[in-house]
Structure formats: structure tokens, C-alpha cells
CSV table of C-alpha atoms in Angstrom, one decimal:
chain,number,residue,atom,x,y,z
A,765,UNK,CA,11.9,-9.8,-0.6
A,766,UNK,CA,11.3,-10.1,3.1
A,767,UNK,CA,8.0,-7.9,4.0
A,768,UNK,CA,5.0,-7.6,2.6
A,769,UNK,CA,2.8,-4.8,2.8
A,770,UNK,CA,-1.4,-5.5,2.4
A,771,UNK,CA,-4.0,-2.9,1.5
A,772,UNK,CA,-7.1,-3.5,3.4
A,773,UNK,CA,-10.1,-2.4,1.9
A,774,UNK,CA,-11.3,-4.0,-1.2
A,775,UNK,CA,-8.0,-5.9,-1.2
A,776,UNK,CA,-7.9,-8.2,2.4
A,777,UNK,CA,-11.4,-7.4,2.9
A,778,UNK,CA,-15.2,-6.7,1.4
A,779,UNK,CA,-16.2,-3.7,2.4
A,780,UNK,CA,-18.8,-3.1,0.1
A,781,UNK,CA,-20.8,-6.6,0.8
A,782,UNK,CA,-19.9,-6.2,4.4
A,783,UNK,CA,-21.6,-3.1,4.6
A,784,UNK,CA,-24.3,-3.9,2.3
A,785,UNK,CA,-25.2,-6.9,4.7
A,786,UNK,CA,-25.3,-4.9,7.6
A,787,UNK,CA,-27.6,-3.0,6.3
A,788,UNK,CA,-30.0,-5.5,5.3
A,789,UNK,CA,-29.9,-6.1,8.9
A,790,UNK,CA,-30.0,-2.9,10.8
A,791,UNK,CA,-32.2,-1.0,7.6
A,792,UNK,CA,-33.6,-3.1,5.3
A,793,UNK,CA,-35.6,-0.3,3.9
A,794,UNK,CA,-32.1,2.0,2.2
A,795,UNK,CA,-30.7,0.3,-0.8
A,796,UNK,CA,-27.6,-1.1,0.7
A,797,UNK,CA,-25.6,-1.2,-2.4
A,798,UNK,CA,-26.1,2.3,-2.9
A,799,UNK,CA,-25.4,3.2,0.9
A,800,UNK,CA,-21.6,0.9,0.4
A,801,UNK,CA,-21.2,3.0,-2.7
A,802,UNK,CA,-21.8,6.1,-1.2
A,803,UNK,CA,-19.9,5.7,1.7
A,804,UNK,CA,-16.9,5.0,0.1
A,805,UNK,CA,-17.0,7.7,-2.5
A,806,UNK,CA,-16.8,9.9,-0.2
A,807,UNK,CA,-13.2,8.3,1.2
A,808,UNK,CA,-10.8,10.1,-1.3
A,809,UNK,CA,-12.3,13.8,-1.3
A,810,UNK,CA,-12.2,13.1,2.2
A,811,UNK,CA,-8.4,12.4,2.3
A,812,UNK,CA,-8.0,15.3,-0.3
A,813,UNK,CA,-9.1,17.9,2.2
A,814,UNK,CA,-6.4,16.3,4.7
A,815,UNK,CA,-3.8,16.5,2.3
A,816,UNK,CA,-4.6,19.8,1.0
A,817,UNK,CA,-4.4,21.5,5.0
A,818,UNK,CA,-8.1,22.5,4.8
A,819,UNK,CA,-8.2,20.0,7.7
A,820,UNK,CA,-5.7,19.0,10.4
A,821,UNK,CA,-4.6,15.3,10.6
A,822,UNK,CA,-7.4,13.6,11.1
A,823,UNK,CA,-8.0,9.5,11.5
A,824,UNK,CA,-10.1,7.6,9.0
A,825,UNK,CA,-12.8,6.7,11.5
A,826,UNK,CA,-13.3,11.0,11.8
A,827,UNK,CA,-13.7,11.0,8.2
A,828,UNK,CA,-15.9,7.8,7.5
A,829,UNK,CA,-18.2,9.6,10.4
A,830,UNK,CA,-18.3,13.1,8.8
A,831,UNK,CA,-19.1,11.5,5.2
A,832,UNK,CA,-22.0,9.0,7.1
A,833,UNK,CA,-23.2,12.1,8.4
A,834,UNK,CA,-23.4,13.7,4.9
A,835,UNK,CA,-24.8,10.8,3.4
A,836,UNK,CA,-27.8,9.6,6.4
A,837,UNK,CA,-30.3,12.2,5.2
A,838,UNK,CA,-29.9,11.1,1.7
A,839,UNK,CA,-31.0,7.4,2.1
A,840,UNK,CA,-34.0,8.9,5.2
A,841,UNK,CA,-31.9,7.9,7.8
A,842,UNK,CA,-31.5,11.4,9.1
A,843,UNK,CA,-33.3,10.8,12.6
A,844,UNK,CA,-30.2,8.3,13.9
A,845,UNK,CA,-29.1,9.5,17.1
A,846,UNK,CA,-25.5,9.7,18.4
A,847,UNK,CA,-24.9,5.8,19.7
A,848,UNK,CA,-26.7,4.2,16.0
A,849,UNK,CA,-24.3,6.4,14.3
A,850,UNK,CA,-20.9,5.5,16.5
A,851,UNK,CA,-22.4,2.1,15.9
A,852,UNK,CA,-22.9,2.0,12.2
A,853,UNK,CA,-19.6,4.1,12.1
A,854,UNK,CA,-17.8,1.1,13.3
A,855,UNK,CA,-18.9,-1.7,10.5
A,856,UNK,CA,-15.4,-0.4,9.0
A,857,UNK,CA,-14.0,-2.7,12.3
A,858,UNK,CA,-16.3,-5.1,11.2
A,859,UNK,CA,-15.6,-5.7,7.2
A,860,UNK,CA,-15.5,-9.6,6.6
A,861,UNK,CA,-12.7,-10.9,4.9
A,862,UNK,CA,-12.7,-12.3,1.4
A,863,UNK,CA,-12.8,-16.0,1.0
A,864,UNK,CA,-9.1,-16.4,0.2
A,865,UNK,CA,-7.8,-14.1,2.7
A,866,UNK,CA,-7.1,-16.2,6.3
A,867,UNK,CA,-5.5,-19.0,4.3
A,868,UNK,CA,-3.3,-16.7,2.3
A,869,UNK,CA,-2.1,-14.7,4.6
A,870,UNK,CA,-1.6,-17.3,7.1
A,871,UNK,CA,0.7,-19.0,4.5
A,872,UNK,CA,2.5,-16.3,3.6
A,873,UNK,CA,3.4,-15.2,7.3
A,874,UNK,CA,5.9,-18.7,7.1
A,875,UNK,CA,7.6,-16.9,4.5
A,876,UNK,CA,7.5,-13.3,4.9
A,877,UNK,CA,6.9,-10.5,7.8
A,878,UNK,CA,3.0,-9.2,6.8
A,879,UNK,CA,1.9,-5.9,7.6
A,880,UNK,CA,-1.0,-4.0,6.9
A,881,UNK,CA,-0.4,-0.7,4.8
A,882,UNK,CA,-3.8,0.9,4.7
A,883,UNK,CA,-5.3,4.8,5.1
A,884,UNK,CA,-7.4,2.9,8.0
A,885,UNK,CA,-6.4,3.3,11.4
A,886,UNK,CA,-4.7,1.3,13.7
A,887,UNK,CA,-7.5,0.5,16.4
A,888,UNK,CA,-9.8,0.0,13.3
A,889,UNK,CA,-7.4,-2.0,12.0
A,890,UNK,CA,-6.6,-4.3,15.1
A,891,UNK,CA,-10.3,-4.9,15.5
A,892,UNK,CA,-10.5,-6.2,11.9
A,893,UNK,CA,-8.2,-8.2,12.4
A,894,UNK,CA,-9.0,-10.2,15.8
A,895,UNK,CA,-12.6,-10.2,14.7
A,896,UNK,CA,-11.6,-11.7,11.2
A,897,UNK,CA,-8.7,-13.5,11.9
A,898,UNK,CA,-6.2,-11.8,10.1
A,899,UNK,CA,-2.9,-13.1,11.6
A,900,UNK,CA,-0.3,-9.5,11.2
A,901,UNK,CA,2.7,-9.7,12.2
A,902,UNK,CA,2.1,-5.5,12.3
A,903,UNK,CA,-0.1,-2.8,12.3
A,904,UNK,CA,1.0,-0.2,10.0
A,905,UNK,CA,-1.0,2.6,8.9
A,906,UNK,CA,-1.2,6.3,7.9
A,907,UNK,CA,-1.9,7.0,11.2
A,908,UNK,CA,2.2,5.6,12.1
A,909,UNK,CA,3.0,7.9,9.2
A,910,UNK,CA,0.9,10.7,9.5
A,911,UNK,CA,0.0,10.6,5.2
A,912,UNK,CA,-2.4,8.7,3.5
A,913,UNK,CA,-1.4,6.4,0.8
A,914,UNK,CA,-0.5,7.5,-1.8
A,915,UNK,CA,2.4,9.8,-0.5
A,916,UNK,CA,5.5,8.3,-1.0
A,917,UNK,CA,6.0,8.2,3.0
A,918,UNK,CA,3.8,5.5,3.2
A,919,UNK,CA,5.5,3.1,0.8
A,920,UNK,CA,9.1,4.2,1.6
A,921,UNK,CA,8.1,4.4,5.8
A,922,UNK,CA,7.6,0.3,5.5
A,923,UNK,CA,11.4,-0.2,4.5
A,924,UNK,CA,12.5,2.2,6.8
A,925,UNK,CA,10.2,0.7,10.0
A,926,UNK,CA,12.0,-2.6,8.6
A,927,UNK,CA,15.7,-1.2,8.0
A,928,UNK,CA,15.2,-2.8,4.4
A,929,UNK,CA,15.4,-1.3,0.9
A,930,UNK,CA,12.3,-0.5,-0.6
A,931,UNK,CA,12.7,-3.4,-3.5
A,932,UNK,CA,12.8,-5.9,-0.7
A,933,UNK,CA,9.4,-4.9,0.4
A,934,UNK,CA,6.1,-5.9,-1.5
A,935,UNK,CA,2.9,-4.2,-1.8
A,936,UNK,CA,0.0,-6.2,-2.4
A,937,UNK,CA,-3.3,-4.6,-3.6
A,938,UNK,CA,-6.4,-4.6,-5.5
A,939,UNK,CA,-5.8,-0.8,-7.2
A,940,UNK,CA,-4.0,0.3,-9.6
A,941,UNK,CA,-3.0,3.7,-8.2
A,942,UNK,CA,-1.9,2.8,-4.9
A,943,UNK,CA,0.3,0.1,-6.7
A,944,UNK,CA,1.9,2.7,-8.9
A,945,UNK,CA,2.8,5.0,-5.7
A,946,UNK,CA,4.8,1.9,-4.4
A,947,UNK,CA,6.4,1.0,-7.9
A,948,UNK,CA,7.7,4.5,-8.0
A,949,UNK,CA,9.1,4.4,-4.7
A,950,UNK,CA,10.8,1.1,-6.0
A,951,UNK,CA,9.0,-1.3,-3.9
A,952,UNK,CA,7.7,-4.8,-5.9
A,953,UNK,CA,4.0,-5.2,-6.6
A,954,UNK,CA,1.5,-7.4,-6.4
A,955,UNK,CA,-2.1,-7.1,-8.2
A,956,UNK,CA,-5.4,-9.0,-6.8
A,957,UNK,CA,-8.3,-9.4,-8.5
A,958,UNK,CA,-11.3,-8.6,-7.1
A,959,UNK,CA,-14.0,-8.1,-9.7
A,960,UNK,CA,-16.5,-7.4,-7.1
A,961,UNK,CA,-15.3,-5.3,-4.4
A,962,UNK,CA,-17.7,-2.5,-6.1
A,963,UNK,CA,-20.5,-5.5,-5.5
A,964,UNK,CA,-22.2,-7.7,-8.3
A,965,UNK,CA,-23.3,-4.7,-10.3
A,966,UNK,CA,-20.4,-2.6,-10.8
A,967,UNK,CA,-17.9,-5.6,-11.6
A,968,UNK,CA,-14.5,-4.1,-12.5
A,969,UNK,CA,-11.7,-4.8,-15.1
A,970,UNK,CA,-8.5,-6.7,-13.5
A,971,UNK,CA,-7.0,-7.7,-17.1
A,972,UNK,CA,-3.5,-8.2,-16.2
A,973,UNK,CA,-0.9,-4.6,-16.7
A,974,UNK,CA,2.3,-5.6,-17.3
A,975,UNK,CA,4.3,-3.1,-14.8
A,976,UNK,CA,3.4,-5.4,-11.5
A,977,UNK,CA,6.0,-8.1,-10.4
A,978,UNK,CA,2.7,-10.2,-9.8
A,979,UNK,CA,-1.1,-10.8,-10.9
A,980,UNK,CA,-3.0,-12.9,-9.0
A,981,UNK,CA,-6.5,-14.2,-8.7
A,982,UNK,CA,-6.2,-14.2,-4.7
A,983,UNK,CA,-4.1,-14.3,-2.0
A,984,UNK,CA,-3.6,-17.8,-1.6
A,985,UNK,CA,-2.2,-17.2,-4.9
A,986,UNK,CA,-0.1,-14.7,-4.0
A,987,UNK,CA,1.1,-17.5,-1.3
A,988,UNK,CA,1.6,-19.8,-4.7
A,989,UNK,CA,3.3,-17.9,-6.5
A,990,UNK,CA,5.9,-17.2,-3.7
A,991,UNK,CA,6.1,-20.6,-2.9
A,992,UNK,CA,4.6,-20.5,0.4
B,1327,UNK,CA,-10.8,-3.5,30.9
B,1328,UNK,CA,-10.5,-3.9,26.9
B,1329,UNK,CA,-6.8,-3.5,25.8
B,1330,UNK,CA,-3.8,-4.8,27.6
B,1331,UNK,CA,-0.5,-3.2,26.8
B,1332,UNK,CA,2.8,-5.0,27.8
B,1333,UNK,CA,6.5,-3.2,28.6
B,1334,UNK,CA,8.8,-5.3,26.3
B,1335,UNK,CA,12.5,-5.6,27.8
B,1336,UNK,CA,12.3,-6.8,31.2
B,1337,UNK,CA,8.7,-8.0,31.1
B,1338,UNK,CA,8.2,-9.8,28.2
B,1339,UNK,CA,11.8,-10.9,27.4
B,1340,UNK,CA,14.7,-11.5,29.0
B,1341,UNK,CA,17.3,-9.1,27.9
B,1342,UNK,CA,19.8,-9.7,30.5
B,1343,UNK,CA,20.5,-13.4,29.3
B,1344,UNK,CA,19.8,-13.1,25.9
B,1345,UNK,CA,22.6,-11.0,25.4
B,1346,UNK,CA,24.9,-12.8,27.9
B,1347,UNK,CA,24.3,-15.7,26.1
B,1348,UNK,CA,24.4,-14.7,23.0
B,1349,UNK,CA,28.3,-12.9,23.7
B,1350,UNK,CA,29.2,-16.4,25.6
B,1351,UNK,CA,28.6,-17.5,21.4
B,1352,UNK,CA,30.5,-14.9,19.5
B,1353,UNK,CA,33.0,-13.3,22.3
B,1354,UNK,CA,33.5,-16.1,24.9
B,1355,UNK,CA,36.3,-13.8,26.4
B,1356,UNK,CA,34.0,-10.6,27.5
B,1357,UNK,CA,32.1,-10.9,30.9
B,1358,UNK,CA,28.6,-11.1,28.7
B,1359,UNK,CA,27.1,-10.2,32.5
B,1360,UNK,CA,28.9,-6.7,32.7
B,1361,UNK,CA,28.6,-6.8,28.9
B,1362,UNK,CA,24.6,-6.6,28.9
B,1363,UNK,CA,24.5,-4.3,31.7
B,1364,UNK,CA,26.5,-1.6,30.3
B,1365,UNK,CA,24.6,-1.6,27.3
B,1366,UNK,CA,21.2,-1.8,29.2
B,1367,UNK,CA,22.7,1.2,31.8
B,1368,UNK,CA,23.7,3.4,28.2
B,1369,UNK,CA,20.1,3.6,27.8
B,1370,UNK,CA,17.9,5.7,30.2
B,1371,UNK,CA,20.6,8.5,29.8
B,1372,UNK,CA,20.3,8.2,25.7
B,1373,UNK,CA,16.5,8.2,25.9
B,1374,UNK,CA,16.6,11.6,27.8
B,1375,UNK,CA,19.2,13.2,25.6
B,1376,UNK,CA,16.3,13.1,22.8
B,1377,UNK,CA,13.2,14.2,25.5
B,1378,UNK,CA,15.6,17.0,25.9
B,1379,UNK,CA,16.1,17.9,22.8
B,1380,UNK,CA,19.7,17.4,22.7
B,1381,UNK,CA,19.3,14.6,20.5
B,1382,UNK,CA,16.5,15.0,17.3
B,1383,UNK,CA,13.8,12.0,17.3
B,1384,UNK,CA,15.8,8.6,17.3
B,1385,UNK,CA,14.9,5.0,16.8
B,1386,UNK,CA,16.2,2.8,20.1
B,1387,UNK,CA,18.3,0.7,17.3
B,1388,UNK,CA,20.2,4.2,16.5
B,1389,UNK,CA,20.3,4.8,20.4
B,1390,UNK,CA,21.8,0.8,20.8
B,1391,UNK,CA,24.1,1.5,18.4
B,1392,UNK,CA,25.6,4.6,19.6
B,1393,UNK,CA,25.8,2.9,23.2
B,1394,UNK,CA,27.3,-0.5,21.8
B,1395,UNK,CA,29.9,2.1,19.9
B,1396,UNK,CA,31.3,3.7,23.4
B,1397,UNK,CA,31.0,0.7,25.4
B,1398,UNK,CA,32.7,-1.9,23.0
B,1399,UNK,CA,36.2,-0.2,23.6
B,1400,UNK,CA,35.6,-0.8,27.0
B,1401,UNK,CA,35.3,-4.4,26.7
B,1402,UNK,CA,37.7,-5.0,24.3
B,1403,UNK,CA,36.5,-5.0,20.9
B,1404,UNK,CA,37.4,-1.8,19.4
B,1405,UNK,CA,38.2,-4.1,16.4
B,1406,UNK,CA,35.0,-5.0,15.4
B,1407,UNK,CA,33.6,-4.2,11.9
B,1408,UNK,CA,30.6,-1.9,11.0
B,1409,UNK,CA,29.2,-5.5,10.1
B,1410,UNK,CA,30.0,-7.0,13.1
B,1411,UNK,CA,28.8,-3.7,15.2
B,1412,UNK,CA,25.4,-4.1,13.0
B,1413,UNK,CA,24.9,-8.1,13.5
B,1414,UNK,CA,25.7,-7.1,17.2
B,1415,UNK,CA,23.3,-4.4,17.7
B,1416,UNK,CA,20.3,-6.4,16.0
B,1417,UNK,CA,20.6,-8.8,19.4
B,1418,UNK,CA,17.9,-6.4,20.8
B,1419,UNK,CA,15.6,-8.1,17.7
B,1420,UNK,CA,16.6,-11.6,18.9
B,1421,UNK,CA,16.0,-11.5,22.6
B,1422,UNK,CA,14.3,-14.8,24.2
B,1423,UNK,CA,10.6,-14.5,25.7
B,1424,UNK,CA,10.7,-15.4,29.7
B,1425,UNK,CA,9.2,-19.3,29.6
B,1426,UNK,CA,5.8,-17.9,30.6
B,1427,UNK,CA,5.1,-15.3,28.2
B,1428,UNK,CA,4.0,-16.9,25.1
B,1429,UNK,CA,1.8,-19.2,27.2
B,1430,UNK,CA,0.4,-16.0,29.1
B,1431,UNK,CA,0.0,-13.9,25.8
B,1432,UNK,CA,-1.8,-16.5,24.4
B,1433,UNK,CA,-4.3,-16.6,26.9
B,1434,UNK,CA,-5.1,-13.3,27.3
B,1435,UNK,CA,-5.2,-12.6,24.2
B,1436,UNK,CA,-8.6,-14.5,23.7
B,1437,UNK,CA,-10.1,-12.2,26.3
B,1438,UNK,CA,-8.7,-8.6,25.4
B,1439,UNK,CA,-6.9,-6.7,23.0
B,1440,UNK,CA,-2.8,-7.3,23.5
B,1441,UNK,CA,-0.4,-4.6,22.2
B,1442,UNK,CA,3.1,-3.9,23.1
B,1443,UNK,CA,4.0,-0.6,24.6
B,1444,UNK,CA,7.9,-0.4,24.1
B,1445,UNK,CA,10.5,2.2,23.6
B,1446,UNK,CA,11.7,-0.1,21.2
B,1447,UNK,CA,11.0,0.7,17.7
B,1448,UNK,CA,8.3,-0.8,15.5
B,1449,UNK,CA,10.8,-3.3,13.5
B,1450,UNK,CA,12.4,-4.3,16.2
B,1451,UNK,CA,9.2,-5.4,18.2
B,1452,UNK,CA,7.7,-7.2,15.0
B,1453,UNK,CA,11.0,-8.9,14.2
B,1454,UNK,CA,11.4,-10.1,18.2
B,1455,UNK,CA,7.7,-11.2,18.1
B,1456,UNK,CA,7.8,-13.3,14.9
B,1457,UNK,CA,11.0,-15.0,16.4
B,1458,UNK,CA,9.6,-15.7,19.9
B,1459,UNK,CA,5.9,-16.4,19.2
B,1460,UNK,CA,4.5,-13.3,20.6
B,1461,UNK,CA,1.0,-13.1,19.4
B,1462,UNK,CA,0.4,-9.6,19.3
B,1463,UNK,CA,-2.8,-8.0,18.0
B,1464,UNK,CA,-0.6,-4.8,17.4
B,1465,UNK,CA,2.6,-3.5,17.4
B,1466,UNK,CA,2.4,0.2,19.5
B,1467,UNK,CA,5.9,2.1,20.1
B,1468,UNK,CA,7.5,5.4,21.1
B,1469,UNK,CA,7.8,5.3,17.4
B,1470,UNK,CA,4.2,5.3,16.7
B,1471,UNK,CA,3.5,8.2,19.5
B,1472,UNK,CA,7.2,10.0,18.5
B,1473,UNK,CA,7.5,9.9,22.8
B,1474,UNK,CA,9.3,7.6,24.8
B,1475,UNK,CA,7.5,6.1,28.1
B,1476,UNK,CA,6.6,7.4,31.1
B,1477,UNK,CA,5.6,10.3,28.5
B,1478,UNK,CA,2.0,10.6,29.2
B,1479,UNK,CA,1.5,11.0,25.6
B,1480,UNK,CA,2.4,7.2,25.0
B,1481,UNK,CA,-0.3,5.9,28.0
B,1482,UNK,CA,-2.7,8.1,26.5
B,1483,UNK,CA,-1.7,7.3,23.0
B,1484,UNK,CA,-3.0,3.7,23.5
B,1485,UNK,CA,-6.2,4.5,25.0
B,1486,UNK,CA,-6.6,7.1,22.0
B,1487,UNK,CA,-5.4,4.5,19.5
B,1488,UNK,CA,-8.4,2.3,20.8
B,1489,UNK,CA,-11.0,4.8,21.3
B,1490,UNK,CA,-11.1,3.6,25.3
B,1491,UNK,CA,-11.4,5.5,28.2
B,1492,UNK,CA,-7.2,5.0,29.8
B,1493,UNK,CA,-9.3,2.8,32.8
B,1494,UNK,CA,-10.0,0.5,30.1
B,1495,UNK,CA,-6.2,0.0,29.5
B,1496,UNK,CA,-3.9,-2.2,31.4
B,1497,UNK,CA,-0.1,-1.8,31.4
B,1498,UNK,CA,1.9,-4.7,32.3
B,1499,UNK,CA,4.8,-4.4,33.4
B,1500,UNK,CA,8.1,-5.2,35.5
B,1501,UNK,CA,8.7,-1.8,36.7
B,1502,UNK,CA,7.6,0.8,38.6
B,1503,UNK,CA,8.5,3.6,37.2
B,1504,UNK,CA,7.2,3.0,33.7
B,1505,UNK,CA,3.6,1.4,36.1
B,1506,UNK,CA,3.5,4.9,37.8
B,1507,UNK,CA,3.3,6.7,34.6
B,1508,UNK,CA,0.6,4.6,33.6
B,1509,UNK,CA,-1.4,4.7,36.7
B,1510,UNK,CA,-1.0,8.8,36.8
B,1511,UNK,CA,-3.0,8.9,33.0
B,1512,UNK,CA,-5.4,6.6,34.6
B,1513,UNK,CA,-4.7,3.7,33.6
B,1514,UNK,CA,-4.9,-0.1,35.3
B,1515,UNK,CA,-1.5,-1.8,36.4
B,1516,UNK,CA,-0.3,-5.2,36.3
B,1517,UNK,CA,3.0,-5.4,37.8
B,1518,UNK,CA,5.0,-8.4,37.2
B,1519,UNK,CA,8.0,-10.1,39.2
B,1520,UNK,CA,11.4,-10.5,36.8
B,1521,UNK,CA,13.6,-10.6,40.0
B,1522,UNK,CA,16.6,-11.9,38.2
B,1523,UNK,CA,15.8,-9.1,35.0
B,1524,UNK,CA,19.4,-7.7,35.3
B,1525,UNK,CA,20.6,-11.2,35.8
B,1526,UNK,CA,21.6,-13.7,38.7
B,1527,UNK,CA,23.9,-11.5,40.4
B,1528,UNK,CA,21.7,-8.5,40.4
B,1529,UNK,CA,18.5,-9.6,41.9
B,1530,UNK,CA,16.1,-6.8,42.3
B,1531,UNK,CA,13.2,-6.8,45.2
B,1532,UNK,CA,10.0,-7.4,43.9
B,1533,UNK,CA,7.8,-7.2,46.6
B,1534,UNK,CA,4.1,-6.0,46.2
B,1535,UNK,CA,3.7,-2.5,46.1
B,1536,UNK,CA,-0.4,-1.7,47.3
B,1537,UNK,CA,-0.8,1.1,44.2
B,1538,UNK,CA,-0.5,-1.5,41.6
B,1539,UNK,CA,-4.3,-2.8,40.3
B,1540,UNK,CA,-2.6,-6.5,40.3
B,1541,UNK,CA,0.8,-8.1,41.3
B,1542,UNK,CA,1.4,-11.3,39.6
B,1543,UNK,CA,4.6,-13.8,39.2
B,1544,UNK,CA,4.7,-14.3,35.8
B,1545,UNK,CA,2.7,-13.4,32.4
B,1546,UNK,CA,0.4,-17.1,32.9
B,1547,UNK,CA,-0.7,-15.4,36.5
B,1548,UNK,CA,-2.0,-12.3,34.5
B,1549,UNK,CA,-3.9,-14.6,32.8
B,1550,UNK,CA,-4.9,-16.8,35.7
B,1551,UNK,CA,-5.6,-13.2,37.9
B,1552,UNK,CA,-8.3,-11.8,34.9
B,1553,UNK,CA,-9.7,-15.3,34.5
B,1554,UNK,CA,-8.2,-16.2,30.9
């Protein structure tokens, strides 16, 4: 194994208490838990139309602004002008890591070439980072490969960018599905709980399925258990 | 100015001598000089048999190789095995920073946004960064924009990438040509002096040209120039 792939949201980072904290801040009035929630749900029906045709190739921040748009007049935020919206648009640049997430991935860039492997941009993802401190070695996204995960271009574009077979690369995550699209494409997998990336009251299940290389709690023990 | 993009071979590392030296290692018997600059010269006229459409879209390892495979005969190592020819052609992956350029990277990078902005393909610039200490924020390439440089769709491409206007982008670089591209998409220039690029023998002028934004001697005067 020599690269391993990360997916972002839910998985590096917390984008529903990120978002629910900015909006503590900037609207303390809208239930931010719902707002999170909403937000995100929109994300995949979003990427369906993509991948359909009904819409050209379009980057994530265009469709996290078109659902915000959606979504404003349902929590009575429909009056926000232009530069609030670009603004609260961007708190996808801003998501704060989980705890675990510097230290791991610091310790397994001794080891291994990290990458990002996420539907998110590349800008958004290069702010992330240098605001959070997530050390890449690479950007790579569905903007380098022009398909969202899970299309098997995705998963089997890593190896290629890396001249490697696809079992040498890794795929770290939090979901199930996007770890199956990179098991069929014959790269390893990783599973890491995170109970909460839904927030405190919609915990999820991460029992253990037995069709992932690895479980792990975190990704410092991801780094543990790869002897980094 | 928000993002900083850096030319790779030339600017950032030293091409000329990392593959003179590294033939002094393996083929002490071939003038690594001539060696180098054969393979360097094989490049410009591959690059424009793909803008051309002669050639379909091609990674510059698969343009390396297919220079290194007319050239070696030339230099007498028509013997060498595909393994050989493969080891050989990865050099490009292994090529030594200039002694300034992790230093100047460094710097800059607590001020602005660093990216690469290379011809050379994705896994190439990630390997050659994790080698050398390059600490990128991202990893941009003709790959990424499916255009070599001075394609205006690369210059733009980064400004796009970043959601900047191209003023906010900086290319730095050590030539003109690939500066002059930049500078007609509107973007900043940083020229920087590699006079002994193509090696000892072959020192090129690097005198101050009055269209560039900044002319600096090495990667730490970048930094010293924008006050990093």
C-alpha cells in the first residue's frame, strides 16, 4: 500500500457541528442542527442531476449555493443579500476538523503519500486545509476527474495519477457506500467511525462490516494500525 | 495577491543536475551534461505534437519516456531494459530543489496560497514534493486543466480553481515565455534567476526584463520582496 485516499466531509472533518456553530454565530434565531441537516441533504440529489446531464459539470461550491438558496426561505432567512450568501456559502472552506484528524494524518504522511478524494473542490479543499491544518501531500477531487464519487473514475483515477494498482491504494472513509465504490474497483478500505457527523441527535451505527481491510475508531488509529 | 503559483523544472528544481548526477551514478560513461539536455530539448517539440492534435492527451511521464526511448540509442544504451528505461524515466520524480526553495516556499507559504503550476503531471509533482520538502498547499497541473502552459486555459485555470480575480495570482517563474503567458491572462509575475538552469556550460542571461511585476535571485528573495 503506498497512497491513501481521504474523504472529507464527515470523515476528516465536521461539517455538521461546524456549520451548526457558525450559525449560532451569524443566526442564532434558525435551528442550526436543522440548517446542517438540510444543507447536506440536498448534496446527493444535487450530484444526481450532474450525473444524470440535466446539468453540465458543475463544482460543489455551485451546488452547495443553489441548495442554500433553496433552503434560506425555509429557515426565514430569505432577505440575505448576495455577499451574506457567498459568505455563508464558504463555511464548507471553513469545516473544522475532528479531534483526531491533524495528528493522524500527520502520522500517516511518514508512511504513506495522503491525498484527499472528495466530491469537494479543489480551492474548497486547499482552504480547508491551510485553515485546519491538514498536511496533503495532494489535492484530488472530482473536479481533477470530472465525476463525483461514487463513479469508478474516481477511485481507479488515484492509481492512475500514482502509476500504482488500485490494491496498492487505500480509501479511508466514514460511509459505507463510497467504500464499496472503491472495494469494487479493487482498492483496500478503511472504515472510521464517526457516530456524530449527523450531530448529537441523529447518532449513527458504525458496528464493524466485515468487507473493509480496516475499522477504526479514528484516524490516529488508522496511523496505529499501519504502524505509523 | 492571494495565490502564488510556481513553474516546477527550472524554477523550483534543478533538472539539469539532477539528472547529470544522477547518470554520473548509474552510467558514468555517458556525458550526463549532453545526457540531460537532450532529454530536456525532446520536450517542447512533444508537448506541441499533443496541442496539435497529433498526439491524443498525454502525461509528461509518457512524453519523457518516448523522448528517453529515441535519445538513449544516441548515447549508447540501446541495451537497457523496459525496467531500466522505467527506473530511468521516474528521475523526473526525483529531481533536487535549488538550495533556496524549500526555505522560500516555506515562507511564503504563511502569507499566501502556494500551488504548483507544471506541465508535469499530478504524480510526478506530489512524488518530487514529498522527496524534496516542497510544502505545497496544492498540487495544479496541465493534468488538472487537460492544457499544457502558456495555454491560457492553465493561467486562468488557477485563478478559476481559487475563485480570484487572475491579478490576485502570481506566477513564479524562471522563464519568460511561460511569465508572458501569465502576464497576457492578467496575471502578476515573479521572475526568478536560474542562470546556470541548463547547467554550467550553458549559462543563460538573466537580466531584468521591466514587464515582469518582480525580478528576484532566488525563491527566499520572493519571500523577502512580498515581505514573508
Amino acid at each position: 500500500m503506498k497512497v491513501l485516499a481521504f474523504d472529507i466531509f464527515g470523515t476528516v472533518v465536521d461539517w455538521h457541528g461546524s456549520i451548526a456553530r457558525e450559525m449560532a454565530q451569524l443566526h442564532p434565531q434558525v435551528d442550526g442542527d436543522a440548517f446542517a441537516l438540510a444543507w447536506r441533504a440536498g448534496y446527493k440529489p444535487a450530484m444526481a442531476r450532474v450525473m444524470s446531464g440535466e446539468l453540465g459539470w458543475t463544482l460543489i461550491d455551485d451546488l452547495h449555493r443553489m441548495i442554500l438558496d433553496t433552503i434560506l426561505p425555509q429557515f426565514g432567512l430569505a432577505h440575505l443579500g448576495e455577499e451574506e450568501r457567498r459568505h455563508l456559502n464558504k463555511v464548507w472552506h471553513r469545516l473544522d476538523p475532528w479531534p483526531d484528524s491533524v495528528e493522524g494524518l500527520t502520522r500517516l504522511k511518514k508512511k504513506f503519500t495522503i491525498t484527499t478524494l472528495s466530491n469537494g473542490n479543489i480551492g474548497l479543499l486547499t482552504n480547508m486545509a491551510k485553515r485546519a491544518g491538514l498536511p496533503w501531500d495532494c489535492v484530488l477531487s472530482a473536479e481533477v476527474f470530472r465525476a463525483y464519487k461514487p463513479d469508478p473514475a474516481t477511485y481507479l483515477g488515484v492509481a492512475k495519477v500514482f502509476d500504482l494498482k488500485p490494491e496498492e491504494v487505500m480509501l479511508v472513509a466514514a460511509h459505507h457506500d463510497d467504500l464499496a465504490g472503491a472495494r469494487k474497483c479493487g482498492l483496500k478500505t478503511a472504515y472510521v467511525e464517526r457516530p456524530l457527523e449527523s450531530g448529537a441527535k441523529n447518532p449513527k451505527d458504525v458496528s464493524p462490516r466485515p468487507e473493509n481491510d480496516y475499522h477504526c475508531a479514528s484516524l490516529v488509529a488508522v496511523a496505529e494500525a499501519l504502524g505509523c
